[in-house]
mmCIF file of N, CA and C in Angstrom:
data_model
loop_
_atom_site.group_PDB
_atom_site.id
_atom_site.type_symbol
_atom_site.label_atom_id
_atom_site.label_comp_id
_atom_site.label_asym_id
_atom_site.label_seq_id
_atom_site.Cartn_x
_atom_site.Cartn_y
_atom_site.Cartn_z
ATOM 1 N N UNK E 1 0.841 -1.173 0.000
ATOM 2 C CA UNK E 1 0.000 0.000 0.000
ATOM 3 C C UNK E 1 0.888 1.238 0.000
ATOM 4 N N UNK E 2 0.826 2.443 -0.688
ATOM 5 C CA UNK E 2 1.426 3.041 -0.615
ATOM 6 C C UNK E 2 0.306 4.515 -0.385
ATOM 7 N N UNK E 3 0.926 5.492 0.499
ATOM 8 C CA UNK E 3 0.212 6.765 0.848
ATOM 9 C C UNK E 3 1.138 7.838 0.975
ATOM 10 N N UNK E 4 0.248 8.782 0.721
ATOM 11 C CA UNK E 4 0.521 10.103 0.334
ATOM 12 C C UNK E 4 -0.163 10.976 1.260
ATOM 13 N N UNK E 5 0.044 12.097 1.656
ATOM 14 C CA UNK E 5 -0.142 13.069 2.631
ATOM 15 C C UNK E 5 0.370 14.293 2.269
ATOM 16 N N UNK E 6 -1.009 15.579 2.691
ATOM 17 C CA UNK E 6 -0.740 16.915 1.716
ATOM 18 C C UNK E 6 -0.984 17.818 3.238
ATOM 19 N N UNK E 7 -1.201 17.290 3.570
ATOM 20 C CA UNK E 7 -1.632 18.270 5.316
ATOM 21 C C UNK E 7 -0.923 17.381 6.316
ATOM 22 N N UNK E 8 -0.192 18.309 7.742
ATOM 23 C CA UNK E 8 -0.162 17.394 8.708
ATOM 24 C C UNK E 8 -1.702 16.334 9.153
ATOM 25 N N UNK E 9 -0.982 15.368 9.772
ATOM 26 C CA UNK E 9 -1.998 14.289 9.807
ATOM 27 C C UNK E 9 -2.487 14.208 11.334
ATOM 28 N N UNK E 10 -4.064 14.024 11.589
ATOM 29 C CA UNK E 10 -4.231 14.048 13.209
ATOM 30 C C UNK E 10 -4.676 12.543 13.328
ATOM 31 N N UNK E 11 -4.854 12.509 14.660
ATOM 32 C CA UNK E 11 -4.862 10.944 15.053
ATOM 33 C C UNK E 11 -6.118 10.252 14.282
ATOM 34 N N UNK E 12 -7.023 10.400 13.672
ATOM 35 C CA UNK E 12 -7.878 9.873 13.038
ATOM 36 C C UNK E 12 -7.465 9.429 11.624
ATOM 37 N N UNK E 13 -6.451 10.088 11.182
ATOM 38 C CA UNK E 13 -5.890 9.586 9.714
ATOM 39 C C UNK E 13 -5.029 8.999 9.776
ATOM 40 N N UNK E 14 -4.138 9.175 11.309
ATOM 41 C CA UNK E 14 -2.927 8.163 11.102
ATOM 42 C C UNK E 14 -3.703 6.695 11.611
ATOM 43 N N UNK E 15 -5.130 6.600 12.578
ATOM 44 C CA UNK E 15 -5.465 5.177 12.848
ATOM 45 C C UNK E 15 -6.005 4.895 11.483
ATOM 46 N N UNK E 16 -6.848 5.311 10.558
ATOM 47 C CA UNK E 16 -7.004 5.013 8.841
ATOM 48 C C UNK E 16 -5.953 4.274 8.108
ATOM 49 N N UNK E 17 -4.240 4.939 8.260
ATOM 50 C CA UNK E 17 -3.576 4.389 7.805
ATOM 51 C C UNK E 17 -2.657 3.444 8.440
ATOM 52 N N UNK E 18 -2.848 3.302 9.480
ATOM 53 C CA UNK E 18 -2.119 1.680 10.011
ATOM 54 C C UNK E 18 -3.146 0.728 10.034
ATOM 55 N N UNK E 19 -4.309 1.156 10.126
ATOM 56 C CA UNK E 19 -5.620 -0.123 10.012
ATOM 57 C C UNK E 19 -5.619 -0.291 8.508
ATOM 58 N N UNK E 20 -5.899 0.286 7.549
ATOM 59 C CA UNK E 20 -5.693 -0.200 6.493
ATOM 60 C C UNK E 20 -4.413 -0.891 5.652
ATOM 61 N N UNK E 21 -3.532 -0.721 6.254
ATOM 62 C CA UNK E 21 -2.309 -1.113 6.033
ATOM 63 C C UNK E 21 -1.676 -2.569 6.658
ATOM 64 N N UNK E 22 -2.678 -2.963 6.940
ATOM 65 C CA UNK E 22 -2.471 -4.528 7.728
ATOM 66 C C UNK E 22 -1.675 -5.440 6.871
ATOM 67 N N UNK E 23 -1.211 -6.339 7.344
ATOM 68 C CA UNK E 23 0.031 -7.319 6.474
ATOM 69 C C UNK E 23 -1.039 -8.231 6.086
ATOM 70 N N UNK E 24 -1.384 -8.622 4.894
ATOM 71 C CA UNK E 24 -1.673 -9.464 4.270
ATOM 72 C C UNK E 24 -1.777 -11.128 4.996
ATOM 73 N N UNK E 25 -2.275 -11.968 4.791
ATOM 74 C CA UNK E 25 -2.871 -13.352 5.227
ATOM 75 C C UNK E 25 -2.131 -13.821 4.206
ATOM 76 N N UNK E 26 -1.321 -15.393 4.868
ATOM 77 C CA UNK E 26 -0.213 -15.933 3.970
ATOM 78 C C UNK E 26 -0.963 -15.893 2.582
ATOM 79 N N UNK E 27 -2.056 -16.309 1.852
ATOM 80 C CA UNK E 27 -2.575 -15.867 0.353
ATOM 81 C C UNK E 27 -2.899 -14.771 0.233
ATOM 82 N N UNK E 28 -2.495 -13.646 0.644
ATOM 83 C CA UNK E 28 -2.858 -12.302 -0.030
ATOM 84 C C UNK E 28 -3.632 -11.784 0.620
ATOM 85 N N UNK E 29 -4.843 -12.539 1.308
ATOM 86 C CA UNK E 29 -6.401 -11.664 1.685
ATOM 87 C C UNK E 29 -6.094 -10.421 3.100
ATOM 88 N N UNK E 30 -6.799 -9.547 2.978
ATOM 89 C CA UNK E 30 -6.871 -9.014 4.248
ATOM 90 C C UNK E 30 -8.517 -8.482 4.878
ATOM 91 N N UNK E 31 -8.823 -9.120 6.060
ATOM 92 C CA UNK E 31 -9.676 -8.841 6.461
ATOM 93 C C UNK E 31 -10.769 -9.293 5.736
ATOM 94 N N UNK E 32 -10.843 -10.615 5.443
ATOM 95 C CA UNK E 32 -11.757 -11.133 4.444
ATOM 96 C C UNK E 32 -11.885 -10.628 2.789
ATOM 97 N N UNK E 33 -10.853 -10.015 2.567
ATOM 98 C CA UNK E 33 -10.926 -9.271 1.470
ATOM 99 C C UNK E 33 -9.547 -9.669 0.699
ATOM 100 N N UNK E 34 -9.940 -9.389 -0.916
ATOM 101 C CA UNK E 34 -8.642 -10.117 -1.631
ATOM 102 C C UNK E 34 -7.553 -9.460 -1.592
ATOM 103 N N UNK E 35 -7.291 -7.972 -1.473
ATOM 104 C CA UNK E 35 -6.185 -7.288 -0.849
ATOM 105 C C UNK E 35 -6.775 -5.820 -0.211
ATOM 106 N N UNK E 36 -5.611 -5.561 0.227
ATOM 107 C CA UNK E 36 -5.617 -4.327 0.791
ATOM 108 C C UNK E 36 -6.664 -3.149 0.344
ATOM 109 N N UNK E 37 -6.230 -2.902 -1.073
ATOM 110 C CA UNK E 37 -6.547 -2.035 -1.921
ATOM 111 C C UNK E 37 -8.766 -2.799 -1.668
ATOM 112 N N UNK E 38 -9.003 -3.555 -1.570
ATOM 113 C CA UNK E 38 -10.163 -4.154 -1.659
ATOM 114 C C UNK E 38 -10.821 -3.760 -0.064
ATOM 115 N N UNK E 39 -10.217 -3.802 1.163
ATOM 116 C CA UNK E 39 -10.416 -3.743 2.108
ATOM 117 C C UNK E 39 -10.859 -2.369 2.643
ATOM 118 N N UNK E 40 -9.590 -1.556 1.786
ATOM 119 C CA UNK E 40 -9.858 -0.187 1.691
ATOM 120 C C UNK E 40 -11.326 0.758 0.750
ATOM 121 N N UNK E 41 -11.652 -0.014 0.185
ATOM 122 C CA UNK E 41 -12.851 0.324 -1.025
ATOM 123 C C UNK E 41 -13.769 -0.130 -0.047
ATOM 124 N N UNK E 42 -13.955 -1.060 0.670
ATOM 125 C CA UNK E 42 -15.051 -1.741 1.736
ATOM 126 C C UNK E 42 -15.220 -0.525 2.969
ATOM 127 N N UNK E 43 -14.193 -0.243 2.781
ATOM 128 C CA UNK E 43 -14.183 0.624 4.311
ATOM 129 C C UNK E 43 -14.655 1.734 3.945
ATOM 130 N N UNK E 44 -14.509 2.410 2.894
ATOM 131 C CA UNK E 44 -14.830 3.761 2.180
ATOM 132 C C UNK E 44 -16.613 3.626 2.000
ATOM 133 N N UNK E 45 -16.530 2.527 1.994
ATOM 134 C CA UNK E 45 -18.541 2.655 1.496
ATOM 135 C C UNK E 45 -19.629 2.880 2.893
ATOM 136 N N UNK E 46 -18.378 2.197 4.062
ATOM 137 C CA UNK E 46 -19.606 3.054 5.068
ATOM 138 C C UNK E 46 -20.148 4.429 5.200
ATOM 139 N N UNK E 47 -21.697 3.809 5.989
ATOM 140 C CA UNK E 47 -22.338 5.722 6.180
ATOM 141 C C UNK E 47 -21.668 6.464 7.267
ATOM 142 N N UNK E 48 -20.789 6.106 7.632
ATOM 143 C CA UNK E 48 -20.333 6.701 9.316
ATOM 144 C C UNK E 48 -19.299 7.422 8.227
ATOM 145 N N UNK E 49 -18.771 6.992 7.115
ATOM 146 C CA UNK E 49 -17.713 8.603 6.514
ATOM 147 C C UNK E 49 -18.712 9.817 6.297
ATOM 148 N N UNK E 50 -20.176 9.595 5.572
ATOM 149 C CA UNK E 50 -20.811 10.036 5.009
ATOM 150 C C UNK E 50 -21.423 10.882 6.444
ATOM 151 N N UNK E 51 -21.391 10.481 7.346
ATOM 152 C CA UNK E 51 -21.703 11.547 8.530
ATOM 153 C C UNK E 51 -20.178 12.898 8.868
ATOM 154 N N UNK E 52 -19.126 11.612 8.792
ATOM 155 C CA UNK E 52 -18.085 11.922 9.492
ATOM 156 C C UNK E 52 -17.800 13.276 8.126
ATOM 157 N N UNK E 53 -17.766 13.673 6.728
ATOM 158 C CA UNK E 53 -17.637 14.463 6.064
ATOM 159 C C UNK E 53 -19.057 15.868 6.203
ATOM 160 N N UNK E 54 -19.862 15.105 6.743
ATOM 161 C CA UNK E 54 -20.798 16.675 6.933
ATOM 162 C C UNK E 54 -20.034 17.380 8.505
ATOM 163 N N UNK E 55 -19.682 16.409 8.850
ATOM 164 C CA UNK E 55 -19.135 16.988 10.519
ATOM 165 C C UNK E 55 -17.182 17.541 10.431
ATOM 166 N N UNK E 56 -17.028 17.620 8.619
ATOM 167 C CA UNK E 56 -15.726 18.342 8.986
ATOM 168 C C UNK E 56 -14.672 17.372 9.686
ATOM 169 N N UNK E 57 -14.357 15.652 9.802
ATOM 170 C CA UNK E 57 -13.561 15.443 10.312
ATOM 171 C C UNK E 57 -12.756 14.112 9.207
ATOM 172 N N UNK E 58 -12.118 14.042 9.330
ATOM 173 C CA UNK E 58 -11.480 12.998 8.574
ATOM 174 C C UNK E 58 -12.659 11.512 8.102
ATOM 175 N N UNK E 59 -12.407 11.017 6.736
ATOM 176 C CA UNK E 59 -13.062 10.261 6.261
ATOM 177 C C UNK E 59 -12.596 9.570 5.139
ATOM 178 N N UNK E 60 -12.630 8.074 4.651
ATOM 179 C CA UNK E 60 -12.336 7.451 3.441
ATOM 180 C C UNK E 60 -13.417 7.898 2.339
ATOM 181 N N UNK E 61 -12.791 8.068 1.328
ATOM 182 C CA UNK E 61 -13.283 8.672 -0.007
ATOM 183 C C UNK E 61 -12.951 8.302 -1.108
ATOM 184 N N UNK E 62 -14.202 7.121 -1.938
ATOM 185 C CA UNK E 62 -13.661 6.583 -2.823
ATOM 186 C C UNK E 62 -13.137 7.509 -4.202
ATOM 187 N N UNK E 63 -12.393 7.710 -5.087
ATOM 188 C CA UNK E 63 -12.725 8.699 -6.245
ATOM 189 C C UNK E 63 -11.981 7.778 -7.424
ATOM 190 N N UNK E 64 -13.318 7.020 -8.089
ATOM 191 C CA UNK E 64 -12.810 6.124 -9.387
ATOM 192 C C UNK E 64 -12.210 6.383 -10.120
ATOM 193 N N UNK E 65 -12.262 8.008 -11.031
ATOM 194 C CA UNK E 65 -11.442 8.211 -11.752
ATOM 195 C C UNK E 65 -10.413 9.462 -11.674
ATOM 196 N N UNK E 66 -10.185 9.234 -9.977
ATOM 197 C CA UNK E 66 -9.209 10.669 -9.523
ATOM 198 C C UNK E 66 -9.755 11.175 -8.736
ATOM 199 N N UNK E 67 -9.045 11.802 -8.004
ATOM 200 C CA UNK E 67 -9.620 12.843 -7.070
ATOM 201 C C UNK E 67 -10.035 13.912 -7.877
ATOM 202 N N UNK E 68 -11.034 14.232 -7.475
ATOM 203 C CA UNK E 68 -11.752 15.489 -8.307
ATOM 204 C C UNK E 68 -12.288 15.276 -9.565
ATOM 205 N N UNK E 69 -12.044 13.998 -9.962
ATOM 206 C CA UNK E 69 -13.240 13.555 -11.122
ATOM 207 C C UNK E 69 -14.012 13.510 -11.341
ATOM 208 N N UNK E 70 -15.565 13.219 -11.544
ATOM 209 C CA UNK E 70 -16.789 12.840 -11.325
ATOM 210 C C UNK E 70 -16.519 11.971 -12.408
ATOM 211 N N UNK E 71 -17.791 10.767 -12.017
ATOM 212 C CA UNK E 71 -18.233 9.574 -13.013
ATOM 213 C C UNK E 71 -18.292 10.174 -14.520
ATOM 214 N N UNK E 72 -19.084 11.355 -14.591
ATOM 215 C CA UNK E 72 -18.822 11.943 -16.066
ATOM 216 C C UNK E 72 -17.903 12.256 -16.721
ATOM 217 N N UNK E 73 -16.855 12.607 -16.115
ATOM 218 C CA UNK E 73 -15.284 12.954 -16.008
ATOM 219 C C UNK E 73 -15.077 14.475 -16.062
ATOM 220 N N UNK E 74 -16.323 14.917 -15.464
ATOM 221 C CA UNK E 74 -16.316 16.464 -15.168
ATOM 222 C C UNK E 74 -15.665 16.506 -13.790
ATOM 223 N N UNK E 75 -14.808 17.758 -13.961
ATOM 224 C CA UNK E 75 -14.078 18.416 -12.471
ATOM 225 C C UNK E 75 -15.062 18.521 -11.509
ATOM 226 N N UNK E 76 -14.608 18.311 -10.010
ATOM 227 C CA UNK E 76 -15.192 18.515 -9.005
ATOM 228 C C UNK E 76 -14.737 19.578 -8.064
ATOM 229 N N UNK E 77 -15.292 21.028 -8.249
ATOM 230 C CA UNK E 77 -14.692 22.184 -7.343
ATOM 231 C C UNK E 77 -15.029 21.860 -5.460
ATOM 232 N N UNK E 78 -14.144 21.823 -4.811
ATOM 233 C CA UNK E 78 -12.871 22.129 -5.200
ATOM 234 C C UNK E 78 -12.142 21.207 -5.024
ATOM 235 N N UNK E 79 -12.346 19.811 -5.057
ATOM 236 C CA UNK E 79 -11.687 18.545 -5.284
ATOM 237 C C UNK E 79 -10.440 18.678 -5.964
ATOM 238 N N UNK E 80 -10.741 19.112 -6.900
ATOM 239 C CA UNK E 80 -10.001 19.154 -8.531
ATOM 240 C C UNK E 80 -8.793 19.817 -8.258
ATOM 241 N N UNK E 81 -8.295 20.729 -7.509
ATOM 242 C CA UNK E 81 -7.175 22.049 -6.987
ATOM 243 C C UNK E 81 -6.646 21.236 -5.994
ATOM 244 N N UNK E 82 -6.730 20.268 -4.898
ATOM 245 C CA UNK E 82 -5.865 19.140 -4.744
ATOM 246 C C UNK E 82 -4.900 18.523 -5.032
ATOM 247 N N UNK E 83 -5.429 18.433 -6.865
ATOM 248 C CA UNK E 83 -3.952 17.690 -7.346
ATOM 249 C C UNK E 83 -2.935 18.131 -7.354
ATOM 250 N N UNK E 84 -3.060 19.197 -7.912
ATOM 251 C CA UNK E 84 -1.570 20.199 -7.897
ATOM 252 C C UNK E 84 -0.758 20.188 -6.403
ATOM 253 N N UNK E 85 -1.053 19.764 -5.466
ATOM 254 C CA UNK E 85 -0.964 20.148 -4.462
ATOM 255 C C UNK E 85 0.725 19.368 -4.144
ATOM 256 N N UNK E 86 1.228 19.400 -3.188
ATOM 257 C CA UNK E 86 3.182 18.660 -3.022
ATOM 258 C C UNK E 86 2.498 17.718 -1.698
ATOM 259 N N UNK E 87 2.872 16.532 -1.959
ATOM 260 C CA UNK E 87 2.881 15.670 -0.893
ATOM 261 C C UNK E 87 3.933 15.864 0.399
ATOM 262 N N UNK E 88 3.562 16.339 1.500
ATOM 263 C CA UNK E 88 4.522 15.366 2.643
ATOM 264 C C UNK E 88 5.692 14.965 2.254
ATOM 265 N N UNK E 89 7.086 15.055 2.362
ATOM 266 C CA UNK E 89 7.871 14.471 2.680
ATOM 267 C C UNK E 89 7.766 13.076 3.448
ATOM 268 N N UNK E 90 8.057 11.807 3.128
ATOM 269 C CA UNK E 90 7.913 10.511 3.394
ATOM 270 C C UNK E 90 8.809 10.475 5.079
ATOM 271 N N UNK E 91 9.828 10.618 5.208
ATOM 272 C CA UNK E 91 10.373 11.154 6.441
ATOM 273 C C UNK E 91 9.860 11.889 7.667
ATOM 274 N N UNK E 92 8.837 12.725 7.265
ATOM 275 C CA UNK E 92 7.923 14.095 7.767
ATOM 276 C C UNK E 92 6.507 13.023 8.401
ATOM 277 N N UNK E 93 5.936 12.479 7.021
ATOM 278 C CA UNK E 93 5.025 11.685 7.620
ATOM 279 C C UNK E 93 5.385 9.817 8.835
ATOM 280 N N UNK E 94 6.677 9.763 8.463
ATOM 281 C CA UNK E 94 7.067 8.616 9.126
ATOM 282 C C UNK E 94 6.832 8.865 10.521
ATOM 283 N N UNK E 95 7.428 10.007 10.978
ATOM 284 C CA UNK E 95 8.012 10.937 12.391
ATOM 285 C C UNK E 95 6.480 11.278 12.971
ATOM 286 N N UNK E 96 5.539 11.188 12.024
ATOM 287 C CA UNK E 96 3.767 11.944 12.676
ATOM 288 C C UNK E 96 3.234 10.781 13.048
ATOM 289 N N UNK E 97 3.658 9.612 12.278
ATOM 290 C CA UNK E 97 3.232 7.978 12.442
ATOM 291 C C UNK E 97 3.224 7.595 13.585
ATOM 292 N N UNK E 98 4.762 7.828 13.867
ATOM 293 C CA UNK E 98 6.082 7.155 14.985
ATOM 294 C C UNK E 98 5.155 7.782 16.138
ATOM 295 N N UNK E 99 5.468 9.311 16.458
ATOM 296 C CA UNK E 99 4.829 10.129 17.482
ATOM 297 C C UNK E 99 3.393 10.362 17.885
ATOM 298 N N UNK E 100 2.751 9.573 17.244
ATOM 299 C CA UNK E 100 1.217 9.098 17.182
ATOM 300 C C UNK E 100 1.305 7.558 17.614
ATOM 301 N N UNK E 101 1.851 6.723 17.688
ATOM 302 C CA UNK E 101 2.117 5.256 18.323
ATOM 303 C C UNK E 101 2.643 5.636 19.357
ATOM 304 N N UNK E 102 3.213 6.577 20.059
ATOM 305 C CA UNK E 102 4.548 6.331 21.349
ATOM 306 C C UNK E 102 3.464 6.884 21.937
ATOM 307 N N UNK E 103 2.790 7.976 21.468
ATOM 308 C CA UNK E 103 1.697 8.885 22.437
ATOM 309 C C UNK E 103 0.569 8.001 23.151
ATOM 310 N N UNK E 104 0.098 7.318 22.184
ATOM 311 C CA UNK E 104 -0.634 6.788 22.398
ATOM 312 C C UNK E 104 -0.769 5.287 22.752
ATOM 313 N N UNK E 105 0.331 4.782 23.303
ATOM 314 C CA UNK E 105 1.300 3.985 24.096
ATOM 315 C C UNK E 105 0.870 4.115 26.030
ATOM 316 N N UNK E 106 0.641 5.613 25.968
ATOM 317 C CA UNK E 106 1.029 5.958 27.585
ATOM 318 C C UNK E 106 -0.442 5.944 28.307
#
């Protein structure tokens, strides 16, 4: 699985990305599901995002053909101004990971 990050991350996105990021079942499956990427599409279809996005707080969001796509393949304002956007430094987000496990350790 690989992730990307455009904002610092708060504890609700970093538990998103170590729960979805689970090690695979010696054939591939995770969580009853044929991979990761599958587990993650399952998780995105609950209504608890669909609350959790009117309430402003972190949420899985499927987007089939891109972020900011629509099914028609018309732009989605302001979805669409996202892309341009610079990911996180991989180092930057490791250290928000790390310090989000030790914290929440105590």
């Amino acid at each position: 699985m690989r992730v990307a990050a455009y904002y610092p991350l708060d504890a609700k996105s970093i538990r998103y990305i170590t729960g979805l990021s689970q090690r695979p079942a010696p054939d591939g499956s995770v969580a009853m599901r044929p991979s990761n990427w599958e587990y993650a599409l399952d998780c995105s279809a609950g209504m608890g995002n669909v609350y959790a996005s009117d309430n402003g707080v972190p949420y899985l969001s499927r987007w089939e053909f891109g972020l900011g796509v629509s099914s028609d393949g018309s732009d989605v304002e302001p979805w669409i101004d996202q892309r341009g956007l610079e990911a996180i430094g991989t180092n930057h987000l490791v250290k928000q990971i790390a310090i989000n496990v030790l914290l929440s350790t105590f």
